[in-house]
Coordinates of N, CA and C in Angstrom, one line a residue:
X7 N -25.0 -18.9 11.4 CA -24.7 -17.6 10.8 C -25.9 -16.9 10.2
X8 N -26.0 -15.6 10.4 CA -27.2 -14.9 9.9 C -27.0 -14.6 8.5
X9 N -28.1 -14.7 7.8 CA -28.1 -14.3 6.3 C -28.1 -12.8 6.3
X10 N -27.9 -12.3 5.0 CA -27.9 -10.8 4.8 C -29.2 -10.2 5.2
X11 N -30.3 -10.9 4.8 CA -31.7 -10.4 5.2 C -31.9 -10.4 6.7
X12 N -31.4 -11.4 7.4 CA -31.6 -11.4 8.9 C -30.8 -10.3 9.5
X13 N -29.6 -10.1 9.0 CA -28.7 -9.1 9.6 C -29.3 -7.7 9.3
X14 N -29.9 -7.5 8.1 CA -30.5 -6.3 7.7 C -31.7 -6.0 8.6
X15 N -32.5 -7.1 8.9 CA -33.7 -7.0 9.7 C -33.3 -6.5 11.1
X16 N -32.2 -7.1 11.7 CA -31.8 -6.7 13.0 C -31.3 -5.2 13.0
X17 N -30.7 -4.8 11.9 CA -30.2 -3.4 11.9 C -31.3 -2.4 11.8
X18 N -32.4 -2.8 11.2 CA -33.6 -1.9 11.0 C -34.7 -2.3 11.9
X19 N -34.5 -2.8 13.0 CA -35.6 -3.2 14.0 C -36.4 -1.9 14.2
X20 N -37.7 -2.2 14.2 CA -38.7 -1.0 14.4 C -38.5 -0.3 15.6
X21 N -38.2 -0.9 16.7 CA -38.0 -0.2 18.0 C -36.8 0.7 17.9
X22 N -35.7 0.2 17.3 CA -34.5 1.1 17.2 C -34.8 2.3 16.3
X23 N -35.6 2.1 15.2 CA -36.0 3.2 14.4 C -36.8 4.2 15.1
X24 N -37.7 3.7 16.0 CA -38.5 4.6 16.9 C -37.6 5.5 17.7
X25 N -36.6 4.9 18.3 CA -35.6 5.7 19.1 C -34.9 6.8 18.2
X26 N -34.6 6.4 17.0 CA -33.9 7.4 16.1 C -34.9 8.5 15.8
X27 N -36.1 8.2 15.6 CA -37.1 9.3 15.3 C -37.3 10.2 16.5
X28 N -37.3 9.6 17.7 CA -37.4 10.4 18.9 C -36.2 11.3 19.1
X29 N -35.0 10.8 18.8 CA -33.8 11.6 18.9 C -33.9 12.8 17.9
X30 N -34.4 12.5 16.7 CA -34.5 13.6 15.7 C -35.6 14.6 16.2
X31 N -36.7 14.2 16.7 CA -37.7 15.1 17.2 C -37.2 15.9 18.4
X32 N -36.4 15.3 19.3 CA -35.8 16.1 20.4 C -34.9 17.2 19.8
X33 N -34.1 16.8 18.8 CA -33.2 17.8 18.2 C -33.9 18.9 17.5
X34 N -35.1 18.6 16.9 CA -35.9 19.7 16.3 C -36.4 20.6 17.3
X35 N -36.9 20.1 18.4 CA -37.4 20.9 19.5 C -36.3 21.7 20.1
X36 N -35.1 21.2 20.3 CA -34.0 21.9 20.9 C -33.6 23.1 20.0
X37 N -33.6 22.8 18.7 CA -33.3 23.9 17.7 C -34.4 25.0 17.8
X38 N -35.7 24.6 17.9 CA -36.7 25.6 18.0 C -36.6 26.4 19.2
X39 N -36.3 25.8 20.3 CA -36.1 26.5 21.6 C -34.9 27.5 21.5
X40 N -33.8 27.0 20.9 CA -32.7 27.9 20.7 C -33.0 29.2 19.9
X41 N -33.8 28.9 18.8 CA -34.2 30.0 17.9 C -35.2 31.0 18.7
X42 N -36.1 30.4 19.5 CA -37.0 31.3 20.2 C -36.1 32.1 21.2
X43 N -35.2 31.5 21.9 CA -34.4 32.2 22.9 C -33.6 33.3 22.2
X44 N -33.1 33.0 21.0 CA -32.4 34.0 20.2 C -33.3 35.2 19.8
X45 N -34.5 34.9 19.4 CA -35.4 35.9 19.1 C -35.7 36.9 20.3
X46 N -36.0 36.2 21.4 CA -36.2 37.1 22.6 C -35.0 37.8 23.1
X47 N -33.8 37.3 22.8 CA -32.6 38.0 23.2 C -32.3 39.1 22.2
X48 N -33.0 39.2 21.1 CA -32.8 40.2 20.1 C -31.9 39.9 19.0
X49 N -31.4 38.7 18.9 CA -30.4 38.3 17.9 C -30.7 37.0 17.2
X50 N -32.0 36.7 17.2 CA -32.4 35.4 16.6 C -33.2 35.7 15.3
X51 N -33.8 34.6 14.8 CA -34.5 34.8 13.5 C -35.8 35.6 13.7
X52 N -36.3 36.2 12.6 CA -37.5 37.0 12.7 C -38.7 36.1 13.0
X53 N -39.8 36.7 13.4 CA -41.0 35.9 13.8 C -41.4 35.0 12.7
X54 N -41.4 35.4 11.4 CA -41.8 34.6 10.3 C -41.0 33.3 10.3
X55 N -39.7 33.4 10.5 CA -38.9 32.2 10.4 C -39.2 31.2 11.6
X56 N -39.5 31.8 12.8 CA -39.9 31.0 13.9 C -41.2 30.3 13.7
X57 N -42.1 30.9 13.0 CA -43.4 30.3 12.7 C -43.2 29.1 11.7
X58 N -42.3 29.3 10.7 CA -42.0 28.3 9.8 C -41.4 27.1 10.5
X59 N -40.4 27.4 11.3 CA -39.7 26.3 12.1 C -40.7 25.6 13.0
X60 N -41.5 26.3 13.7 CA -42.5 25.7 14.5 C -43.5 24.8 13.7
X61 N -43.9 25.3 12.6 CA -44.8 24.5 11.7 C -44.2 23.2 11.3
X62 N -42.9 23.3 10.9 CA -42.2 22.1 10.5 C -42.1 21.1 11.6
X63 N -41.7 21.6 12.8 CA -41.5 20.7 14.0 C -42.9 20.1 14.3
X64 N -43.9 21.0 14.5 CA -45.2 20.5 14.9 C -45.8 19.5 13.9
X65 N -45.6 19.7 12.6 CA -46.0 18.8 11.6 C -45.3 17.4 11.7
X66 N -44.0 17.5 12.0 CA -43.3 16.2 12.1 C -43.7 15.5 13.4
X67 N -43.9 16.1 14.5 CA -44.4 15.5 15.7 C -45.8 14.9 15.5
X68 N -46.7 15.7 14.9 CA -48.0 15.3 14.7 C -48.1 14.1 13.8
X69 N -47.3 14.1 12.7 CA -47.2 13.0 11.8 C -46.8 11.7 12.5
X70 N -45.8 11.9 13.4 CA -45.3 10.7 14.1 C -46.4 10.1 15.0
X71 N -47.0 11.0 15.8 CA -48.1 10.5 16.7 C -49.3 10.0 16.0
X72 N -49.7 10.6 14.9 CA -50.8 10.1 14.1 C -50.5 8.7 13.5
X73 N -49.3 8.6 13.1 CA -48.8 7.3 12.6 C -48.9 6.2 13.6
X74 N -48.5 6.6 14.8 CA -48.5 5.6 15.9 C -50.0 5.2 16.2
X75 N -50.8 6.2 16.4 CA -52.2 6.0 16.8 C -52.9 5.2 15.7
X76 N -52.7 5.4 14.4 CA -53.4 4.7 13.4 C -52.7 3.5 12.9
X77 N -51.4 3.3 13.1 CA -50.7 2.2 12.6 C -50.1 1.3 13.6
X78 N -49.1 1.8 14.3 CA -48.4 0.9 15.3 C -49.2 0.4 16.4
X79 N -49.9 1.4 17.0 CA -50.7 1.0 18.3 C -51.7 -0.1 18.1
X80 N -52.5 0.0 17.0 CA -53.5 -1.1 16.8 C -52.8 -2.5 16.6
X81 N -51.6 -2.5 15.9 CA -50.9 -3.7 15.7 C -50.4 -4.3 17.0
X82 N -49.8 -3.4 17.8 CA -49.3 -3.8 19.1 C -50.4 -4.3 20.0
X83 N -51.5 -3.6 20.0 CA -52.7 -4.0 20.9 C -53.2 -5.3 20.5
X84 N -53.2 -5.6 19.2 CA -53.6 -7.0 18.7 C -52.6 -8.1 19.1
X85 N -51.3 -7.8 18.9 CA -50.3 -8.8 19.2 C -50.0 -8.9 20.7
X86 N -50.1 -7.8 21.5 CA -49.8 -7.8 22.9 C -50.9 -7.1 23.7
X87 N -52.0 -7.9 23.9 CA -53.1 -7.3 24.6 C -52.8 -6.7 26.0
X88 N -51.8 -7.2 26.6 CA -51.4 -6.8 27.9 C -50.8 -5.3 27.9
X89 N -50.6 -4.8 26.7 CA -50.0 -3.4 26.5 C -51.1 -2.4 26.2
X90 N -52.4 -2.9 26.2 CA -53.5 -2.0 25.8 C -53.5 -0.7 26.7
X91 N -53.3 -0.9 28.0 CA -53.4 0.2 28.9 C -52.2 1.2 28.6
X92 N -51.1 0.6 28.3 CA -49.9 1.5 28.0 C -50.3 2.3 26.7
X93 N -50.9 1.7 25.7 CA -51.2 2.4 24.5 C -52.3 3.5 24.8
X94 N -53.2 3.2 25.7 CA -54.2 4.2 26.1 C -53.5 5.4 26.7
X95 N -52.6 5.1 27.6 CA -51.8 6.2 28.2 C -51.0 7.0 27.2
X96 N -50.4 6.4 26.2 CA -49.6 7.1 25.2 C -50.5 7.9 24.3
X97 N -51.7 7.4 24.0 CA -52.6 8.2 23.2 C -53.1 9.4 24.0
X98 N -53.3 9.3 25.3 CA -53.7 10.4 26.1 C -52.6 11.5 26.1
X99 N -51.3 11.0 26.1 CA -50.2 12.0 26.0 C -50.2 12.7 24.6
X100 N -50.5 11.9 23.6 CA -50.6 12.5 22.2 C -51.6 13.7 22.2
X101 N -52.8 13.5 22.9 CA -53.8 14.5 22.9 C -53.3 15.7 23.7
X102 N -52.6 15.5 24.8 CA -52.0 16.6 25.6 C -51.0 17.4 24.8
X103 N -50.1 16.6 24.1 CA -49.1 17.2 23.2 C -49.7 18.1 22.1
X104 N -50.8 17.5 21.5 CA -51.5 18.3 20.4 C -52.0 19.6 21.0
X105 N -52.6 19.6 22.2 CA -53.1 20.8 22.8 C -52.0 21.8 23.0
X106 N -50.8 21.4 23.5 CA -49.7 22.3 23.7 C -49.2 22.8 22.4
X107 N -49.1 21.9 21.4 CA -48.7 22.4 20.0 C -49.6 23.5 19.5
X108 N -50.9 23.3 19.7 CA -51.9 24.3 19.3 C -51.6 25.6 20.0
X109 N -51.4 25.6 21.3 CA -51.1 26.8 22.0 C -49.8 27.5 21.5
X110 N -48.8 26.7 21.3 CA -47.5 27.2 20.8 C -47.7 27.8 19.5
X111 N -48.4 27.2 18.6 CA -48.6 27.7 17.2 C -49.3 29.1 17.3
X112 N -50.3 29.2 18.1 CA -51.0 30.5 18.3 C -50.1 31.5 18.8
X113 N -49.3 31.2 19.8 CA -48.4 32.2 20.4 C -47.4 32.7 19.3
X114 N -46.9 31.8 18.5 CA -45.8 32.1 17.6 C -46.5 32.9 16.4
X115 N -47.7 32.6 16.1 CA -48.4 33.4 15.0 C -48.6 34.8 15.4
X116 N -48.7 35.1 16.7 CA -48.9 36.4 17.2 C -47.7 37.1 17.7
X117 N -46.5 36.6 17.4 CA -45.3 37.2 17.9 C -45.2 38.7 17.4
X118 N -44.8 39.6 18.3 CA -44.7 41.0 17.9 C -43.3 41.1 17.1
X119 N -43.3 42.2 16.3 CA -42.0 42.4 15.5 C -40.9 42.6 16.5
X120 N -41.1 43.2 17.6 CA -40.1 43.4 18.6 C -40.4 42.6 19.8
X121 N -39.4 41.8 20.3 CA -39.7 40.9 21.4 C -40.1 41.6 22.7
X122 N -41.0 41.0 23.4 CA -41.4 41.6 24.7 C -41.4 40.6 25.8
X123 N -41.1 41.0 27.0 CA -41.0 40.0 28.2 C -42.3 39.2 28.4
X124 N -43.4 39.7 28.3 CA -44.7 39.0 28.6 C -44.9 37.9 27.6
X125 N -44.6 38.1 26.3 CA -44.7 37.1 25.3 C -43.6 36.1 25.5
X126 N -42.5 36.5 25.8 CA -41.3 35.6 26.1 C -41.7 34.6 27.2
X127 N -42.3 35.1 28.2 CA -42.7 34.2 29.3 C -43.7 33.2 28.9
X128 N -44.7 33.6 28.1 CA -45.8 32.7 27.7 C -45.2 31.6 26.7
X129 N -44.4 32.0 25.7 CA -43.8 31.1 24.7 C -42.9 30.1 25.4
X130 N -42.0 30.6 26.3 CA -41.1 29.7 27.0 C -41.8 28.7 27.9
X131 N -42.9 29.2 28.5 CA -43.7 28.2 29.4 C -44.3 27.1 28.5
X132 N -44.8 27.4 27.3 CA -45.4 26.4 26.5 C -44.2 25.4 26.0
X133 N -43.1 26.0 25.7 CA -42.0 25.2 25.2 C -41.5 24.3 26.4
X134 N -41.4 24.8 27.6 CA -41.0 24.0 28.7 C -42.0 22.9 29.0
X135 N -43.3 23.2 28.9 CA -44.3 22.1 29.1 C -44.2 21.1 28.0
X136 N -44.1 21.5 26.7 CA -43.9 20.6 25.6 C -42.7 19.7 25.8
X137 N -41.6 20.3 26.2 CA -40.4 19.6 26.4 C -40.5 18.5 27.5
X138 N -41.1 18.9 28.6 CA -41.3 18.0 29.7 C -42.2 16.8 29.3
X139 N -43.3 17.1 28.7 CA -44.2 16.0 28.4 C -43.6 15.1 27.2
X140 N -43.0 15.7 26.3 CA -42.3 14.9 25.2 C -41.3 14.0 25.8
X141 N -40.5 14.5 26.7 CA -39.4 13.7 27.3 C -40.0 12.5 28.1
X142 N -40.9 12.8 29.0 CA -41.5 11.7 29.7 C -42.3 10.7 28.8
X143 N -42.9 11.2 27.8 CA -43.7 10.4 26.9 C -42.7 9.5 26.1
X144 N -41.7 10.1 25.5 CA -40.7 9.3 24.7 C -40.0 8.2 25.6
X145 N -39.6 8.6 26.8 CA -38.9 7.7 27.7 C -39.8 6.5 28.0
X146 N -41.1 6.8 28.4 CA -42.0 5.8 28.7 C -42.3 4.9 27.5
X147 N -42.5 5.5 26.4 CA -42.8 4.7 25.2 C -41.7 3.8 24.8
X148 N -40.4 4.3 24.9 CA -39.3 3.5 24.6 C -39.1 2.4 25.6
X149 N -39.3 2.7 26.8 CA -39.2 1.6 27.9 C -40.2 0.5 27.7
X150 N -41.4 0.9 27.3 CA -42.5 -0.1 27.2 C -42.6 -0.8 25.8
X151 N -42.2 -0.1 24.7 CA -42.5 -0.6 23.4 C -41.3 -1.0 22.5
X152 N -40.1 -0.5 22.8 CA -39.0 -0.8 21.9 C -38.8 -2.3 21.7
X153 N -38.7 -3.1 22.8 CA -38.5 -4.5 22.6 C -39.7 -5.2 21.9
X154 N -40.9 -4.7 22.1 CA -42.0 -5.3 21.4 C -41.9 -4.9 19.9
X155 N -41.6 -3.7 19.6 CA -41.5 -3.3 18.2 C -40.3 -4.1 17.5
X156 N -39.2 -4.3 18.2 CA -38.1 -5.0 17.7 C -38.5 -6.5 17.4
X157 N -39.4 -7.0 18.1 CA -39.8 -8.4 18.0 C -40.8 -8.6 16.8
X158 N -41.4 -7.5 16.3 CA -42.4 -7.6 15.2 C -41.7 -7.9 13.9
X159 N -42.3 -8.8 13.1 CA -41.8 -9.0 11.8 C -42.9 -8.7 10.8
X160 N -42.9 -7.5 10.3 CA -44.0 -7.1 9.4 C -43.4 -6.7 8.1
X161 N -43.5 -7.6 7.1 CA -42.9 -7.3 5.8 C -43.4 -6.0 5.2
X162 N -44.7 -5.7 5.4 CA -45.2 -4.5 4.8 C -44.5 -3.2 5.4
X163 N -44.2 -3.3 6.7 CA -43.5 -2.2 7.3 C -42.0 -2.1 6.7
X164 N -41.5 -3.2 6.4 CA -40.1 -3.2 5.9 C -40.1 -2.6 4.4
X165 N -41.1 -3.0 3.7 CA -41.2 -2.5 2.3 C -41.5 -1.0 2.3
X166 N -42.5 -0.6 3.1 CA -43.0 0.8 3.1 C -43.1 1.2 4.6
X167 N -42.0 1.9 5.1 CA -41.9 2.2 6.5 C -43.1 3.1 6.9
X168 N -43.8 2.7 8.0 CA -45.0 3.5 8.4 C -44.6 4.9 8.8
X169 N -45.6 5.8 8.8 CA -45.4 7.2 9.1 C -44.7 7.4 10.4
X170 N -45.0 6.7 11.4 CA -44.4 7.0 12.7 C -42.9 6.7 12.8
X171 N -42.4 6.1 11.8 CA -40.9 5.8 11.7 C -40.2 6.7 10.7
X172 N -40.9 7.8 10.2 CA -40.2 8.7 9.3 C -39.5 9.8 10.0
X173 N -38.4 10.2 9.5 CA -37.6 11.3 10.0 C -37.2 12.2 8.8
X174 N -36.3 13.1 9.0 CA -35.9 14.0 8.0 C -35.2 13.2 6.8
X175 N -34.7 12.1 7.0 CA -34.1 11.3 6.0 C -35.1 10.8 5.0
X176 N -36.4 10.8 5.4 CA -37.5 10.3 4.6 C -38.2 11.3 3.9
X177 N -37.9 12.6 4.2 CA -38.7 13.7 3.6 C -38.3 13.9 2.1

């Protein structure tokens, strides 16, 4: 029979927490996309609110990836050297995502007071690209790393959850 601590450890497995954070980030992106669509349809939030929402989303995603690059990935690479190539690929995705986030932030900073079709096309293209790479990245990461993360027993992570496992419940 499992002790309370063992049961708690299973319920808060790091890989499962990673999936929860990915779900939360997907939801934030979907909300941003909906707000952008509303703006370009003429019935959404004003540009200022879109910029704030974008900044919030971009910060959360960047915090997640920075935490992985600086915290989780080195631990995984040390414990599971056979996953070093996977980690390199995931870090490459992080760089691509950062580039798209930068483009998106610039576009939203320059939103006109009145929506126009040319800006709509550019913003939606960046959002589509971001959505596509995020989805393939998250799916690949989950497939390759969830079981590995669930197998790790790191008391420091249990006491003070690392950045890459933070979501809105931690803010």
